[in-house]
Amino acid sequence: MHLEEGRVIKAYNSFFYVQTETELVSCKLRGKFKKTRKSQGVVPGDKVLIGRLPDGTGVVEEQLPRESLLRRPAVANVTQVILTFAAAQPDLHPLLLNRFLVLAEWSGLKNILICVNKTDLYSGDSAAFLQLYEQAGYRVLRVSAKENLGIDEMRQALAGETTVFAGPSGVGKSSLLNAIDASLSLATGQVSDKIKRGRHTTRVAELLPYEQGFIVDTPGFSAMELGEIPLDELAGFFPEFRPYLGQCRFAPCSHTHEPDCGIKAAWEAGEISQERYEAYQTIYKEIQEAQQLKRKKEYK
Ligand SMILES: Nc1nc2c(ncn2[C@@H]2O[C@H](COP(=O)(O)OP(=O)(O)OP(=O)(O)O)[C@@H](O)[C@H]2O)c(=O)[nH]1
Ligand SMILES: [Mg+2]
Ligand SMILES: [Zn+2]
């Protein structure tokens, strides 16, 4: 059978929409690609080979090798992620930002950026807080989709890349994409007044063509599974910790309680911020607990 190459643009109700060179084909999957505990299955961004049925729909026959995989939200062949938060409504939650950063670092993406949207709402000074992340080596974009602030700078960061916008519901990911390209007309939803949370307006991840690349709108999420992250690699997912790895007396060192720890010394010397040092300790414990729980379950 003749196979055509294409890219999965979105997956919805067990249909996979595959963009080939010439058209968008709605496809079903061969059973061998179904999602299992071991494999993510076929996800948006995957490059695939499809065969055609007489009615014009397709069947995904082969999954081509991935260059990268962002695990949450699951999108393949991504070159960068913009972790999107709001200055207010919903409030910026630093631990959540740190968890997102770890998850993105673990995925090994080339570029990880932080975006703070809704700067029109926040009259206080979030500069000091965001500076911590700039000192850690991240680029921070301060924008407002509503007032069209910082959108040009954002556009420049997108050309030629496959960029995922990830972050909690209601922070304005879809609104930002609309500000970047008005022709997208993505649905947006009000943040609830009572609980100050988004309403999960975007339901599935979707690749949208943009300037020789793609921008990817994704559903908001705030809970994530960090239990798969190897504990001994965690410190390396904090870029500003990297110069001090290997300076600890003990190997391996968890950098939580051991004496003569290079990371602790860097924190005491003010080279690593209090907030990031604490975030490391907290996330370390979270992963440890998740892994202990998993082991207990497996013993039963
Ligand atoms: N004040 C203000 N409101 C904004 C801004 N950007 C988005 N909003 C509002 O925030 C709400 C949520 O926006 P969405 O774009 O739907 O948020 P989302 O991140 O896509 O949410 P999910 O799809 O649920 O993950 C909407 O009511 C937007 O109008 C902004 O820059 N300033
Ligand atoms: Mg959305
Ligand atoms: Zn150490």
PDB file of C-alpha atoms in Angstrom, residues 163-280:
ATOM      1  CA  THR A 163       6.139  26.080  20.635  1.00  0.00           C
ATOM      2  CA  VAL A 164       3.794  24.644  23.224  1.00  0.00           C
ATOM      3  CA  PHE A 165       1.875  27.025  25.461  1.00  0.00           C
ATOM      4  CA  ALA A 166       1.378  25.171  28.738  1.00  0.00           C
ATOM      5  CA  GLY A 167      -0.038  26.355  32.036  1.00  0.00           C
ATOM      6  CA  PRO A 168      -3.051  26.363  34.335  1.00  0.00           C
ATOM      7  CA  SER A 169      -6.576  26.887  33.030  1.00  0.00           C
ATOM      8  CA  GLY A 170      -7.647  30.504  32.740  1.00  0.00           C
ATOM      9  CA  VAL A 171      -4.204  32.132  32.523  1.00  0.00           C
ATOM     10  CA  GLY A 172      -4.932  33.208  28.948  1.00  0.00           C
ATOM     11  CA  LYS A 173      -3.063  30.774  26.696  1.00  0.00           C
ATOM     12  CA  SER A 174      -5.742  30.803  23.995  1.00  0.00           C
ATOM     13  CA  SER A 175      -6.170  34.579  24.375  1.00  0.00           C
ATOM     14  CA  LEU A 176      -2.442  35.023  23.782  1.00  0.00           C
ATOM     15  CA  LEU A 177      -2.534  32.901  20.636  1.00  0.00           C
ATOM     16  CA  ASN A 178      -5.434  35.004  19.381  1.00  0.00           C
ATOM     17  CA  ALA A 179      -3.402  38.153  20.090  1.00  0.00           C
ATOM     18  CA  ILE A 180      -0.446  36.669  18.182  1.00  0.00           C
ATOM     19  CA  ASP A 181      -2.623  35.719  15.211  1.00  0.00           C
ATOM     20  CA  ALA A 182      -6.158  37.079  15.154  1.00  0.00           C
ATOM     21  CA  SER A 183      -7.195  34.676  12.398  1.00  0.00           C
ATOM     22  CA  LEU A 184      -7.006  31.768  14.870  1.00  0.00           C
ATOM     23  CA  SER A 185     -10.225  32.772  16.689  1.00  0.00           C
ATOM     24  CA  LEU A 186      -9.707  30.242  19.485  1.00  0.00           C
ATOM     25  CA  ALA A 187     -12.422  29.916  22.127  1.00  0.00           C
ATOM     26  CA  THR A 188     -11.630  31.548  25.464  1.00  0.00           C
ATOM     27  CA  GLY A 189     -13.485  31.276  28.784  1.00  0.00           C
ATOM     28  CA  GLN A 190     -14.012  33.527  31.768  1.00  0.00           C
ATOM     29  CA  VAL A 191     -12.259  32.779  35.028  1.00  0.00           C
ATOM     30  CA  SER A 192     -14.892  31.931  37.633  1.00  0.00           C
ATOM     31  CA  ASP A 193     -15.473  34.765  40.142  1.00  0.00           C
ATOM     32  CA  LYS A 194     -15.958  32.474  43.085  1.00  0.00           C
ATOM     33  CA  ILE A 195     -13.068  30.056  42.944  1.00  0.00           C
ATOM     34  CA  LYS A 196     -10.801  32.192  40.715  1.00  0.00           C
ATOM     35  CA  ARG A 197     -10.034  29.287  38.449  1.00  0.00           C
ATOM     36  CA  GLY A 198     -10.340  28.717  34.744  1.00  0.00           C
ATOM     37  CA  ARG A 199     -13.096  26.615  33.222  1.00  0.00           C
ATOM     38  CA  HIS A 200     -10.993  24.303  31.072  1.00  0.00           C
ATOM     39  CA  THR A 201     -12.171  25.877  27.859  1.00  0.00           C
ATOM     40  CA  THR A 202      -9.508  24.329  25.614  1.00  0.00           C
ATOM     41  CA  ARG A 203     -10.112  20.566  25.539  1.00  0.00           C
ATOM     42  CA  VAL A 204      -7.357  19.144  23.372  1.00  0.00           C
ATOM     43  CA  ALA A 205      -3.857  20.119  22.289  1.00  0.00           C
ATOM     44  CA  GLU A 206      -3.773  21.467  18.757  1.00  0.00           C
ATOM     45  CA  LEU A 207      -0.869  22.423  16.499  1.00  0.00           C
ATOM     46  CA  LEU A 208      -1.552  25.661  14.642  1.00  0.00           C
ATOM     47  CA  PRO A 209       0.699  26.667  11.741  1.00  0.00           C
ATOM     48  CA  TYR A 210       2.647  29.854  12.458  1.00  0.00           C
ATOM     49  CA  GLU A 211       5.596  31.424  10.569  1.00  0.00           C
ATOM     50  CA  GLN A 212       7.277  28.238   9.245  1.00  0.00           C
ATOM     51  CA  GLY A 213       6.565  26.521  12.540  1.00  0.00           C
ATOM     52  CA  PHE A 214       3.691  25.745  14.860  1.00  0.00           C
ATOM     53  CA  ILE A 215       2.186  27.191  17.994  1.00  0.00           C
ATOM     54  CA  VAL A 216       0.394  24.656  20.155  1.00  0.00           C
ATOM     55  CA  ASP A 217      -2.600  25.550  22.293  1.00  0.00           C
ATOM     56  CA  THR A 218      -3.178  23.062  25.120  1.00  0.00           C
ATOM     57  CA  PRO A 219      -5.760  22.440  27.842  1.00  0.00           C
ATOM     58  CA  GLY A 220      -4.884  23.978  31.212  1.00  0.00           C
ATOM     59  CA  PHE A 221      -3.821  21.703  34.043  1.00  0.00           C
ATOM     60  CA  SER A 222      -2.443  22.159  37.523  1.00  0.00           C
ATOM     61  CA  ALA A 223      -2.019  18.662  38.955  1.00  0.00           C
ATOM     62  CA  MET A 224       0.813  16.639  37.523  1.00  0.00           C
ATOM     63  CA  GLU A 225       2.497  13.329  38.068  1.00  0.00           C
ATOM     64  CA  LEU A 226       6.148  13.857  38.933  1.00  0.00           C
ATOM     65  CA  GLY A 227       6.711  10.308  40.212  1.00  0.00           C
ATOM     66  CA  GLU A 228       8.414   9.165  37.007  1.00  0.00           C
ATOM     67  CA  ILE A 229      11.205  11.721  37.354  1.00  0.00           C
ATOM     68  CA  PRO A 230      14.500  10.103  38.416  1.00  0.00           C
ATOM     69  CA  LEU A 231      15.327  11.585  41.848  1.00  0.00           C
ATOM     70  CA  ASP A 232      19.071  11.505  41.241  1.00  0.00           C
ATOM     71  CA  GLU A 233      18.602  13.738  38.172  1.00  0.00           C
ATOM     72  CA  LEU A 234      16.350  16.302  39.845  1.00  0.00           C
ATOM     73  CA  ALA A 235      19.099  18.760  40.856  1.00  0.00           C
ATOM     74  CA  GLY A 236      20.231  18.878  37.214  1.00  0.00           C
ATOM     75  CA  PHE A 237      16.762  20.128  36.255  1.00  0.00           C
ATOM     76  CA  PHE A 238      17.511  23.336  38.184  1.00  0.00           C
ATOM     77  CA  PRO A 239      19.907  25.028  35.705  1.00  0.00           C
ATOM     78  CA  GLU A 240      21.531  27.299  38.292  1.00  0.00           C
ATOM     79  CA  PHE A 241      22.429  24.232  40.419  1.00  0.00           C
ATOM     80  CA  ARG A 242      24.456  22.645  37.642  1.00  0.00           C
ATOM     81  CA  PRO A 243      27.795  24.413  38.268  1.00  0.00           C
ATOM     82  CA  TYR A 244      27.827  23.030  41.832  1.00  0.00           C
ATOM     83  CA  LEU A 245      26.982  19.411  41.088  1.00  0.00           C
ATOM     84  CA  GLY A 246      30.001  17.253  41.835  1.00  0.00           C
ATOM     85  CA  GLN A 247      31.130  19.488  44.693  1.00  0.00           C
ATOM     86  CA  CYS A 248      29.422  17.389  47.370  1.00  0.00           C
ATOM     87  CA  ARG A 249      31.329  15.160  49.812  1.00  0.00           C
ATOM     88  CA  PHE A 250      28.943  12.262  49.283  1.00  0.00           C
ATOM     89  CA  ALA A 251      28.068  10.697  45.961  1.00  0.00           C
ATOM     90  CA  PRO A 252      25.263  10.302  45.356  1.00  0.00           C
ATOM     91  CA  CYS A 253      24.090  13.310  47.362  1.00  0.00           C
ATOM     92  CA  SER A 254      20.410  14.216  47.597  1.00  0.00           C
ATOM     93  CA  HIS A 255      21.318  17.813  48.553  1.00  0.00           C
ATOM     94  CA  THR A 256      18.688  17.670  51.297  1.00  0.00           C
ATOM     95  CA  HIS A 257      20.454  16.654  54.533  1.00  0.00           C
ATOM     96  CA  GLU A 258      24.033  15.551  53.791  1.00  0.00           C
ATOM     97  CA  PRO A 259      26.990  17.502  55.251  1.00  0.00           C
ATOM     98  CA  ASP A 260      29.437  19.289  52.918  1.00  0.00           C
ATOM     99  CA  CYS A 261      26.930  19.616  50.105  1.00  0.00           C
ATOM    100  CA  GLY A 262      27.913  21.846  47.183  1.00  0.00           C
ATOM    101  CA  ILE A 263      24.320  22.911  46.513  1.00  0.00           C
ATOM    102  CA  LYS A 264      23.748  23.829  50.140  1.00  0.00           C
ATOM    103  CA  ALA A 265      27.008  25.783  50.203  1.00  0.00           C
ATOM    104  CA  ALA A 266      25.938  27.703  47.074  1.00  0.00           C
ATOM    105  CA  TRP A 267      22.636  28.520  48.739  1.00  0.00           C
ATOM    106  CA  GLU A 268      24.395  29.696  51.911  1.00  0.00           C
ATOM    107  CA  ALA A 269      26.652  31.872  49.783  1.00  0.00           C
ATOM    108  CA  GLY A 270      23.594  33.416  48.106  1.00  0.00           C
ATOM    109  CA  GLU A 271      24.429  31.944  44.678  1.00  0.00           C
ATOM    110  CA  ILE A 272      21.211  29.916  44.736  1.00  0.00           C
ATOM    111  CA  SER A 273      18.042  31.677  45.882  1.00  0.00           C
ATOM    112  CA  GLN A 274      16.135  30.660  48.995  1.00  0.00           C
ATOM    113  CA  GLU A 275      12.956  30.130  46.930  1.00  0.00           C
ATOM    114  CA  ARG A 276      14.550  27.803  44.419  1.00  0.00           C
ATOM    115  CA  TYR A 277      16.451  25.893  47.095  1.00  0.00           C
ATOM    116  CA  GLU A 278      13.167  25.368  48.984  1.00  0.00           C
ATOM    117  CA  ALA A 279      11.346  24.435  45.774  1.00  0.00           C
ATOM    118  CA  TYR A 280      13.981  21.757  45.170  1.00  0.00           C
TER     119      TYR A 280
END
